[in-house]
mmCIF file of C-alpha atoms in Angstrom:
data_model
loop_
_atom_site.group_PDB
_atom_site.id
_atom_site.type_symbol
_atom_site.label_atom_id
_atom_site.label_comp_id
_atom_site.label_asym_id
_atom_site.label_seq_id
_atom_site.Cartn_x
_atom_site.Cartn_y
_atom_site.Cartn_z
ATOM 1 C CA MET A 1 -190.839 46.892 -32.420
ATOM 2 C CA ALA A 2 -190.887 49.342 -29.587
ATOM 3 C CA LYS A 3 -187.874 51.801 -29.111
ATOM 4 C CA THR A 4 -185.679 51.098 -26.129
ATOM 5 C CA ALA A 5 -184.814 54.394 -23.972
ATOM 6 C CA LEU A 6 -182.096 54.131 -21.271
ATOM 7 C CA VAL A 7 -183.022 57.309 -18.564
ATOM 8 C CA VAL A 8 -179.843 58.270 -16.983
ATOM 9 C CA GLY A 9 -180.649 59.881 -13.072
ATOM 10 C CA ALA A 10 -184.379 58.016 -13.429
ATOM 11 C CA SER A 11 -185.228 58.834 -9.844
ATOM 12 C CA GLY A 12 -185.062 62.348 -10.205
ATOM 13 C CA ILE A 13 -187.056 65.722 -11.122
ATOM 14 C CA ILE A 14 -186.177 65.546 -14.800
ATOM 15 C CA GLY A 15 -185.470 61.593 -14.910
ATOM 16 C CA SER A 16 -188.811 59.937 -13.713
ATOM 17 C CA ALA A 17 -191.071 62.693 -15.595
ATOM 18 C CA THR A 18 -189.079 61.515 -18.771
ATOM 19 C CA ALA A 19 -189.313 57.824 -17.456
ATOM 20 C CA LYS A 20 -192.829 58.187 -17.732
ATOM 21 C CA LEU A 21 -193.590 59.945 -20.536
ATOM 22 C CA LEU A 22 -191.541 57.294 -22.794
ATOM 23 C CA VAL A 23 -193.730 54.746 -21.088
ATOM 24 C CA GLU A 24 -196.658 56.729 -21.789
ATOM 25 C CA GLN A 25 -195.294 56.604 -25.387
ATOM 26 C CA GLY A 26 -194.678 53.225 -25.899
ATOM 27 C CA TRP A 27 -190.865 52.950 -25.306
ATOM 28 C CA ARG A 28 -189.372 50.183 -23.470
ATOM 29 C CA VAL A 29 -187.446 51.994 -20.449
ATOM 30 C CA HIS A 30 -184.394 51.489 -18.784
ATOM 31 C CA GLY A 31 -183.726 53.710 -15.446
ATOM 32 C CA LEU A 32 -180.367 53.911 -14.435
ATOM 33 C CA ALA A 33 -179.642 55.237 -11.111
ATOM 34 C CA ARG A 34 -177.430 54.882 -8.219
ATOM 35 C CA ARG A 35 -180.592 53.793 -5.908
ATOM 36 C CA PRO A 36 -183.067 53.000 -8.391
ATOM 37 C CA GLN A 37 -186.844 53.390 -7.291
ATOM 38 C CA ALA A 38 -189.709 51.568 -8.293
ATOM 39 C CA GLN A 39 -191.078 52.970 -11.551
ATOM 40 C CA ALA A 40 -194.461 51.610 -13.485
ATOM 41 C CA GLY A 41 -193.131 50.178 -16.590
ATOM 42 C CA VAL A 42 -188.994 50.782 -15.732
ATOM 43 C CA GLN A 43 -186.694 48.355 -15.923
ATOM 44 C CA PRO A 44 -184.269 49.463 -12.845
ATOM 45 C CA LEU A 45 -179.981 49.636 -13.119
ATOM 46 C CA ALA A 46 -178.310 50.295 -10.677
ATOM 47 C CA ALA A 47 -174.910 51.890 -11.112
ATOM 48 C CA ASP A 48 -172.103 54.543 -9.886
ATOM 49 C CA LEU A 49 -171.519 56.769 -13.244
ATOM 50 C CA GLN A 50 -168.230 57.659 -11.069
ATOM 51 C CA ASP A 51 -167.042 53.963 -10.997
ATOM 52 C CA GLU A 52 -165.947 53.480 -14.913
ATOM 53 C CA ALA A 53 -166.129 49.232 -14.793
ATOM 54 C CA ALA A 54 -169.236 48.983 -12.781
ATOM 55 C CA THR A 55 -171.137 51.432 -15.262
ATOM 56 C CA ALA A 56 -169.219 49.099 -18.234
ATOM 57 C CA ALA A 57 -170.497 45.992 -16.540
ATOM 58 C CA ALA A 58 -174.220 47.790 -15.598
ATOM 59 C CA LEU A 59 -174.407 48.602 -19.687
ATOM 60 C CA ARG A 60 -173.081 45.785 -21.302
ATOM 61 C CA ASP A 61 -176.163 44.247 -22.640
ATOM 62 C CA LEU A 62 -177.978 47.299 -23.625
ATOM 63 C CA ASN A 63 -178.186 48.979 -27.427
ATOM 64 C CA PRO A 64 -180.957 51.847 -26.485
ATOM 65 C CA ASP A 65 -182.428 53.672 -29.615
ATOM 66 C CA ALA A 66 -182.148 57.087 -27.132
ATOM 67 C CA VAL A 67 -180.155 58.034 -23.989
ATOM 68 C CA PHE A 68 -181.896 60.980 -21.985
ATOM 69 C CA ILE A 69 -178.906 62.090 -19.234
ATOM 70 C CA THR A 70 -180.638 63.883 -16.461
ATOM 71 C CA THR A 71 -178.276 63.570 -13.790
ATOM 72 C CA TRP A 72 -175.353 65.311 -12.104
ATOM 73 C CA LEU A 73 -173.417 65.140 -8.652
ATOM 74 C CA ARG A 74 -172.552 68.591 -6.565
ATOM 75 C CA GLN A 75 -169.480 69.074 -5.465
ATOM 76 C CA ASP A 76 -167.364 71.185 -3.359
ATOM 77 C CA SER A 77 -166.412 73.669 -6.011
ATOM 78 C CA GLU A 78 -166.625 74.045 -9.392
ATOM 79 C CA ALA A 79 -162.826 72.391 -10.649
ATOM 80 C CA GLU A 80 -164.526 69.296 -8.600
ATOM 81 C CA ASN A 81 -167.901 69.788 -10.485
ATOM 82 C CA ILE A 82 -166.352 69.272 -13.795
ATOM 83 C CA ARG A 83 -163.890 67.039 -12.579
ATOM 84 C CA VAL A 84 -166.687 64.172 -11.206
ATOM 85 C CA ASN A 85 -169.638 65.321 -13.592
ATOM 86 C CA GLY A 86 -167.669 65.418 -16.098
ATOM 87 C CA ALA A 87 -166.192 61.973 -15.975
ATOM 88 C CA MET A 88 -169.529 60.504 -14.840
ATOM 89 C CA VAL A 89 -170.962 61.534 -18.661
ATOM 90 C CA ARG A 90 -167.900 59.777 -20.086
ATOM 91 C CA ASN A 91 -168.430 56.583 -18.351
ATOM 92 C CA LEU A 92 -171.472 56.154 -19.218
ATOM 93 C CA LEU A 93 -170.899 56.814 -23.191
ATOM 94 C CA ASP A 94 -167.880 54.989 -22.605
ATOM 95 C CA GLY A 95 -169.673 51.960 -21.357
ATOM 96 C CA LEU A 96 -172.311 51.715 -23.774
ATOM 97 C CA PRO A 97 -171.792 49.547 -26.419
ATOM 98 C CA LYS A 98 -170.863 50.921 -29.879
ATOM 99 C CA PRO A 99 -174.275 52.274 -31.605
ATOM 100 C CA THR A 100 -175.445 49.613 -34.050
ATOM 101 C CA GLY A 101 -178.031 51.659 -35.209
ATOM 102 C CA PRO A 102 -179.351 55.338 -35.225
ATOM 103 C CA ARG A 103 -178.802 56.570 -31.713
ATOM 104 C CA HIS A 104 -179.630 59.589 -30.170
ATOM 105 C CA VAL A 105 -178.338 61.219 -26.937
ATOM 106 C CA ALA A 106 -180.126 64.174 -25.279
ATOM 107 C CA LEU A 107 -178.363 65.653 -21.948
ATOM 108 C CA VAL A 108 -179.730 68.114 -19.846
ATOM 109 C CA THR A 109 -177.573 71.412 -18.567
ATOM 110 C CA GLY A 110 -180.053 74.450 -17.780
ATOM 111 C CA LEU A 111 -179.216 78.111 -17.376
ATOM 112 C CA LYS A 112 -176.210 78.031 -15.771
ATOM 113 C CA HIS A 113 -174.332 77.811 -19.114
ATOM 114 C CA TYR A 114 -175.667 81.609 -19.234
ATOM 115 C CA LEU A 115 -175.266 82.753 -15.590
ATOM 116 C CA GLY A 116 -172.405 81.112 -14.745
ATOM 117 C CA PRO A 117 -171.355 78.188 -11.713
ATOM 118 C CA PHE A 118 -172.632 78.608 -8.653
ATOM 119 C CA GLU A 119 -169.020 80.218 -7.315
ATOM 120 C CA ALA A 120 -169.770 83.333 -9.779
ATOM 121 C CA TYR A 121 -173.344 82.732 -10.183
ATOM 122 C CA GLY A 122 -175.251 85.850 -12.011
ATOM 123 C CA LYS A 123 -171.922 87.955 -10.989
ATOM 124 C CA GLY A 124 -169.682 89.570 -13.545
ATOM 125 C CA THR A 125 -170.503 90.639 -17.005
ATOM 126 C CA LEU A 126 -173.714 88.580 -18.442
ATOM 127 C CA PRO A 127 -175.319 88.060 -21.915
ATOM 128 C CA GLN A 128 -178.233 90.325 -22.892
ATOM 129 C CA THR A 129 -182.044 88.744 -21.338
ATOM 130 C CA PRO A 130 -184.131 87.116 -22.697
ATOM 131 C CA PHE A 131 -181.206 84.433 -23.082
ATOM 132 C CA ARG A 132 -180.273 82.438 -26.634
ATOM 133 C CA GLU A 133 -178.937 79.607 -27.614
ATOM 134 C CA GLU A 134 -176.425 81.074 -30.080
ATOM 135 C CA GLN A 135 -174.988 83.883 -27.135
ATOM 136 C CA GLY A 136 -171.337 81.590 -26.394
ATOM 137 C CA ARG A 137 -170.195 80.223 -23.390
ATOM 138 C CA LEU A 138 -168.353 82.477 -20.570
ATOM 139 C CA ASP A 139 -165.191 82.723 -20.055
ATOM 140 C CA VAL A 140 -165.359 80.844 -16.680
ATOM 141 C CA GLU A 141 -164.842 76.946 -15.983
ATOM 142 C CA ASN A 142 -168.619 75.107 -15.893
ATOM 143 C CA PHE A 143 -169.028 71.755 -15.504
ATOM 144 C CA TYR A 144 -171.561 71.999 -17.904
ATOM 145 C CA TYR A 145 -169.451 72.786 -20.766
ATOM 146 C CA ALA A 146 -167.768 69.501 -19.452
ATOM 147 C CA GLN A 147 -170.399 67.830 -20.110
ATOM 148 C CA GLU A 148 -171.110 69.136 -23.518
ATOM 149 C CA ASP A 149 -168.116 68.406 -24.651
ATOM 150 C CA GLU A 150 -168.135 64.892 -23.575
ATOM 151 C CA VAL A 151 -171.007 64.183 -25.665
ATOM 152 C CA PHE A 152 -169.630 65.823 -28.301
ATOM 153 C CA ALA A 153 -166.381 63.918 -28.180
ATOM 154 C CA ALA A 154 -168.352 60.693 -27.771
ATOM 155 C CA ALA A 155 -170.992 61.205 -30.463
ATOM 156 C CA ALA A 156 -168.157 62.009 -33.132
ATOM 157 C CA ARG A 157 -166.546 59.001 -32.268
ATOM 158 C CA ASP A 158 -169.303 57.029 -32.114
ATOM 159 C CA GLY A 159 -171.437 58.553 -34.879
ATOM 160 C CA PHE A 160 -175.016 59.520 -32.577
ATOM 161 C CA SER A 161 -176.824 62.568 -33.009
ATOM 162 C CA TRP A 162 -177.122 64.462 -30.185
ATOM 163 C CA SER A 163 -179.389 67.299 -28.126
ATOM 164 C CA VAL A 164 -178.300 69.831 -25.330
ATOM 165 C CA HIS A 165 -181.517 71.148 -22.840
ATOM 166 C CA ARG A 166 -181.139 74.129 -20.762
ATOM 167 C CA PRO A 167 -184.153 74.385 -18.875
ATOM 168 C CA HIS A 168 -184.827 77.561 -16.182
ATOM 169 C CA THR A 169 -185.778 76.429 -12.806
ATOM 170 C CA VAL A 170 -187.192 73.322 -12.713
ATOM 171 C CA ILE A 171 -190.665 72.566 -11.220
ATOM 172 C CA GLY A 172 -191.493 68.739 -10.088
ATOM 173 C CA LEU A 173 -191.646 65.900 -7.519
ATOM 174 C CA ALA A 174 -188.835 64.000 -6.076
ATOM 175 C CA VAL A 175 -187.444 63.439 -2.962
ATOM 176 C CA GLY A 176 -183.712 63.654 -2.183
ATOM 177 C CA ASN A 177 -183.037 66.114 -5.028
ATOM 178 C CA ALA A 178 -180.548 68.642 -4.533
ATOM 179 C CA MET A 179 -182.419 71.363 -6.589
ATOM 180 C CA ASN A 180 -185.943 71.430 -5.978
ATOM 181 C CA MET A 181 -187.775 75.007 -5.490
ATOM 182 C CA GLY A 182 -191.507 73.668 -6.120
ATOM 183 C CA THR A 183 -190.962 71.451 -3.041
ATOM 184 C CA THR A 184 -189.062 73.523 -0.991
ATOM 185 C CA LEU A 185 -191.534 76.611 -1.401
ATOM 186 C CA ALA A 186 -194.393 73.837 -0.493
ATOM 187 C CA VAL A 187 -192.207 72.983 2.759
ATOM 188 C CA TYR A 188 -191.980 76.405 3.786
ATOM 189 C CA ALA A 189 -195.294 77.308 3.009
ATOM 190 C CA SER A 190 -196.531 74.693 5.412
ATOM 191 C CA LEU A 191 -193.974 75.460 8.274
ATOM 192 C CA CYS A 192 -195.445 79.378 8.298
ATOM 193 C CA ARG A 193 -198.931 78.199 8.485
ATOM 194 C CA GLU A 194 -198.044 75.944 11.100
ATOM 195 C CA SER A 195 -196.261 78.051 12.953
ATOM 196 C CA GLY A 196 -198.073 81.297 12.119
ATOM 197 C CA ARG A 197 -195.040 83.434 10.563
ATOM 198 C CA PRO A 198 -195.621 85.121 7.445
ATOM 199 C CA PHE A 199 -194.606 83.742 4.494
ATOM 200 C CA THR A 200 -191.874 85.984 3.259
ATOM 201 C CA PHE A 201 -190.167 86.280 0.017
ATOM 202 C CA PRO A 202 -186.333 85.433 0.120
ATOM 203 C CA GLY A 203 -184.908 86.893 -2.559
ATOM 204 C CA SER A 204 -183.810 90.024 -4.530
ATOM 205 C CA ALA A 205 -185.750 93.078 -5.564
ATOM 206 C CA ALA A 206 -184.723 92.192 -9.272
ATOM 207 C CA GLN A 207 -186.330 89.071 -8.929
ATOM 208 C CA TRP A 208 -189.478 90.623 -7.019
ATOM 209 C CA SER A 209 -190.131 93.191 -9.492
ATOM 210 C CA GLY A 210 -188.898 91.734 -12.552
ATOM 211 C CA LEU A 211 -189.791 88.920 -15.157
ATOM 212 C CA THR A 212 -188.771 85.453 -15.131
ATOM 213 C CA ASP A 213 -190.074 81.503 -16.055
ATOM 214 C CA MET A 214 -189.364 78.354 -15.315
ATOM 215 C CA THR A 215 -189.680 74.751 -16.432
ATOM 216 C CA ASP A 216 -192.093 72.360 -15.377
ATOM 217 C CA ALA A 217 -190.313 68.566 -15.356
ATOM 218 C CA GLY A 218 -193.585 67.694 -17.906
ATOM 219 C CA GLN A 219 -192.426 70.596 -20.171
ATOM 220 C CA LEU A 220 -188.916 69.229 -20.469
ATOM 221 C CA ALA A 221 -189.940 65.701 -20.817
ATOM 222 C CA ARG A 222 -191.767 66.551 -23.932
ATOM 223 C CA HIS A 223 -189.080 68.270 -25.451
ATOM 224 C CA LEU A 224 -186.831 65.410 -24.758
ATOM 225 C CA LEU A 225 -188.704 63.184 -26.474
ATOM 226 C CA TRP A 226 -189.593 65.450 -29.487
ATOM 227 C CA ALA A 227 -185.768 66.407 -30.289
ATOM 228 C CA ALA A 228 -185.293 62.902 -30.215
ATOM 229 C CA GLU A 229 -188.036 62.183 -32.473
ATOM 230 C CA THR A 230 -187.176 64.653 -34.615
ATOM 231 C CA GLU A 231 -184.382 64.848 -36.937
ATOM 232 C CA ALA A 232 -184.324 68.747 -37.474
ATOM 233 C CA ALA A 233 -183.717 68.995 -34.018
ATOM 234 C CA HIS A 234 -180.492 66.488 -34.267
ATOM 235 C CA ASP A 235 -177.247 68.188 -33.206
ATOM 236 C CA GLU A 236 -178.648 71.243 -31.651
ATOM 237 C CA ALA A 237 -178.714 72.885 -28.327
ATOM 238 C CA PHE A 238 -181.980 74.174 -26.734
ATOM 239 C CA ASN A 239 -183.690 76.399 -24.307
ATOM 240 C CA VAL A 240 -186.561 75.026 -23.006
ATOM 241 C CA VAL A 241 -189.190 76.819 -20.547
ATOM 242 C CA ASN A 242 -192.915 77.015 -19.980
ATOM 243 C CA GLY A 243 -193.419 79.045 -22.051
ATOM 244 C CA ASP A 244 -195.231 82.031 -19.677
ATOM 245 C CA PHE A 245 -193.394 84.500 -17.812
ATOM 246 C CA PHE A 246 -194.349 86.303 -14.657
ATOM 247 C CA ARG A 247 -193.646 88.360 -11.776
ATOM 248 C CA TRP A 248 -192.425 86.614 -8.451
ATOM 249 C CA GLN A 249 -194.386 89.669 -7.186
ATOM 250 C CA TRP A 250 -197.410 87.842 -8.659
ATOM 251 C CA MET A 251 -196.504 84.194 -8.187
ATOM 252 C CA TRP A 252 -195.987 84.760 -4.041
ATOM 253 C CA GLY A 253 -199.178 85.696 -3.822
ATOM 254 C CA ARG A 254 -200.766 82.795 -5.435
ATOM 255 C CA ILE A 255 -198.908 80.467 -3.801
ATOM 256 C CA ALA A 256 -199.704 81.677 -0.088
ATOM 257 C CA LYS A 257 -202.939 81.778 -1.236
ATOM 258 C CA TRP A 258 -203.104 78.375 -2.150
ATOM 259 C CA PHE A 259 -201.453 77.168 1.096
ATOM 260 C CA GLY A 260 -203.724 79.920 3.246
ATOM 261 C CA VAL A 261 -201.007 82.122 4.262
ATOM 262 C CA LYS A 262 -200.235 85.387 4.429
ATOM 263 C CA ALA A 263 -197.547 86.643 1.753
ATOM 264 C CA VAL A 264 -195.638 89.443 2.824
ATOM 265 C CA PRO A 265 -194.352 92.178 -0.094
ATOM 266 C CA PHE A 266 -190.604 92.456 -0.794
ATOM 267 C CA ASP A 267 -189.493 95.242 1.685
ATOM 268 C CA GLY A 268 -185.826 96.006 0.137
ATOM 269 C CA THR A 269 -184.115 93.195 2.700
ATOM 270 C CA VAL A 270 -183.130 90.109 1.268
ATOM 271 C CA ARG A 271 -184.172 86.763 3.741
ATOM 272 C CA PRO A 272 -182.860 83.869 2.467
ATOM 273 C CA LEU A 273 -184.661 80.672 3.194
ATOM 274 C CA GLU A 274 -181.499 78.830 4.749
ATOM 275 C CA GLN A 275 -181.661 81.254 7.295
ATOM 276 C CA GLN A 276 -185.345 81.371 7.609
ATOM 277 C CA MET A 277 -185.441 77.736 7.815
ATOM 278 C CA ALA A 278 -182.431 76.968 9.853
ATOM 279 C CA ASP A 279 -183.898 75.509 12.888
ATOM 280 C CA ASP A 280 -186.915 74.484 11.529
ATOM 281 C CA ALA A 281 -186.154 70.407 11.293
ATOM 282 C CA ALA A 282 -187.735 69.344 14.409
ATOM 283 C CA LEU A 283 -190.799 71.790 13.806
ATOM 284 C CA TRP A 284 -191.099 69.374 10.393
ATOM 285 C CA ARG A 285 -190.539 66.040 12.595
ATOM 286 C CA THR A 286 -193.108 67.164 14.706
ATOM 287 C CA ILE A 287 -195.725 67.991 11.653
ATOM 288 C CA ALA A 288 -194.685 65.519 10.057
ATOM 289 C CA GLU A 289 -195.359 62.582 12.685
ATOM 290 C CA ARG A 290 -198.561 63.814 13.655
ATOM 291 C CA GLU A 291 -200.077 63.928 9.880
ATOM 292 C CA GLY A 292 -198.473 60.821 9.076
ATOM 293 C CA LEU A 293 -196.127 62.106 6.731
ATOM 294 C CA ALA A 294 -194.036 59.772 4.064
ATOM 295 C CA GLU A 295 -190.673 62.118 4.789
ATOM 296 C CA LEU A 296 -189.620 63.189 8.241
ATOM 297 C CA ASP A 297 -185.994 64.903 7.298
ATOM 298 C CA LEU A 298 -186.630 68.279 6.068
ATOM 299 C CA SER A 299 -183.276 67.896 4.620
ATOM 300 C CA ARG A 300 -184.700 65.532 1.791
ATOM 301 C CA LEU A 301 -187.553 67.619 1.070
ATOM 302 C CA ALA A 302 -186.274 71.678 0.777
ATOM 303 C CA SER A 303 -183.054 72.643 -1.051
ATOM 304 C CA PRO A 304 -182.979 76.283 0.504
ATOM 305 C CA TRP A 305 -179.538 76.900 -0.912
ATOM 306 C CA HIS A 306 -180.693 76.295 -4.402
ATOM 307 C CA THR A 307 -183.937 78.263 -4.065
ATOM 308 C CA ASP A 308 -181.801 81.034 -2.652
ATOM 309 C CA ALA A 309 -179.545 81.164 -5.403
ATOM 310 C CA ASP A 310 -182.287 81.361 -8.033
ATOM 311 C CA LEU A 311 -184.445 83.932 -6.287
ATOM 312 C CA GLY A 312 -181.660 86.025 -5.157
ATOM 313 C CA ARG A 313 -180.243 86.574 -8.396
ATOM 314 C CA PRO A 314 -179.903 90.550 -9.009
ATOM 315 C CA ILE A 315 -181.116 90.333 -12.830
ATOM 316 C CA GLU A 316 -184.321 89.523 -14.317
ATOM 317 C CA VAL A 317 -183.801 86.123 -16.068
ATOM 318 C CA VAL A 318 -185.972 85.211 -19.082
ATOM 319 C CA THR A 319 -185.566 82.815 -22.045
ATOM 320 C CA ASP A 320 -186.275 82.580 -25.553
ATOM 321 C CA MET A 321 -187.701 79.586 -26.934
ATOM 322 C CA SER A 322 -187.946 80.845 -30.517
ATOM 323 C CA LYS A 323 -185.334 78.047 -31.473
ATOM 324 C CA SER A 324 -187.455 74.949 -30.836
ATOM 325 C CA ARG A 325 -190.982 76.950 -31.841
ATOM 326 C CA ARG A 326 -189.385 77.003 -35.676
ATOM 327 C CA LEU A 327 -188.490 73.847 -35.393
ATOM 328 C CA GLY A 328 -192.153 73.014 -34.556
ATOM 329 C CA PHE A 329 -192.269 72.438 -30.822
ATOM 330 C CA ALA A 330 -195.338 73.948 -29.352
ATOM 331 C CA GLY A 331 -195.461 72.465 -25.775
ATOM 332 C CA TYR A 332 -197.128 75.294 -23.340
ATOM 333 C CA GLN A 333 -197.334 75.273 -19.682
ATOM 334 C CA PRO A 334 -198.711 77.622 -17.429
ATOM 335 C CA THR A 335 -195.894 77.995 -14.514
ATOM 336 C CA ASP A 336 -198.618 78.613 -11.748
ATOM 337 C CA ASP A 337 -200.713 75.679 -12.647
ATOM 338 C CA ALA A 338 -197.131 73.621 -12.797
ATOM 339 C CA PHE A 339 -196.855 74.488 -9.130
ATOM 340 C CA TYR A 340 -200.722 73.998 -8.255
ATOM 341 C CA ALA A 341 -200.157 70.445 -10.109
ATOM 342 C CA LEU A 342 -196.870 69.725 -7.972
ATOM 343 C CA PHE A 343 -198.706 70.574 -4.397
ATOM 344 C CA GLU A 344 -201.535 68.480 -4.900
ATOM 345 C CA GLN A 345 -198.866 65.703 -6.072
ATOM 346 C CA LEU A 346 -196.960 66.141 -2.575
ATOM 347 C CA ARG A 347 -200.493 66.421 -0.709
ATOM 348 C CA ALA A 348 -201.313 63.127 -2.577
ATOM 349 C CA GLU A 349 -198.153 61.057 -2.144
ATOM 350 C CA ARG A 350 -198.136 62.281 1.951
ATOM 351 C CA LEU A 351 -194.921 64.541 1.656
ATOM 352 C CA ILE A 352 -196.816 67.925 2.793
ATOM 353 C CA PRO A 353 -200.145 68.037 5.139
#
């Protein structure tokens, strides 16, 4: 009999890639979102995880073998991030009927576990890179920690296994996503090509010259499934990245070449995308209408604030995956190929010209 999965946040970058992989692997998949989108092989469930009663009603007939939590809601402060996102995980796990057999719950967080929340991002005393899972929590409030604690408490109560997955910046396709560097850079490059502006790196010297890594959504989906199906990976936290390292001074030129724009080397001045793209909504609408694109609203595609946060960090960020490798996960994805595959998909979906 096929196993049943519940993917929470199934319309997002990570959730949609995870649902797709599970369907391909023969799972029965339920995809929960506030506004579910049609996905091949996925049974949609609509629920707002902030509404405890509605969440319980939506989940009352489910008994999934695995639950993949891939969603969060950005708030105006970290205190509100903690309150809202902690409650969402709690309402989800309280709303599921108690498991009648083995169940695994996987939670996706990220490298803010090591870097701190947006309010203190990359500031103060930080752990040494590469980041390793045994490095403890920072002495600051962080909604990732609140989410973890809700999973741990529910696991102790209900007897399921768990895993925590900490990707770096995720490359993948989703419209209306709050953290979407790949699509943001594709839109920015398209705007530069249209206007004749140079493709100007927006970030810091540390990011331009230092080493970094990223996480393809497909790589993360494979890691989530591996952990769910691997007993040795249960009740563990893992970093998950593509497996390669690069410097943005190399990657920036490769992205520029794909789009046929001129890459401008970093000259010591930080030029955030929020400033560079501040007045581009009308230009994007003109391009989209002329080319018959599927999304005319620039804000639905690009999230410059998040790309600025990643590319503006004052330290290099590399991530160790030895823990997963020792337990048998061998997945690998070259990051430039991940960008190229996303750009091709965006073009095929008529989201960029």
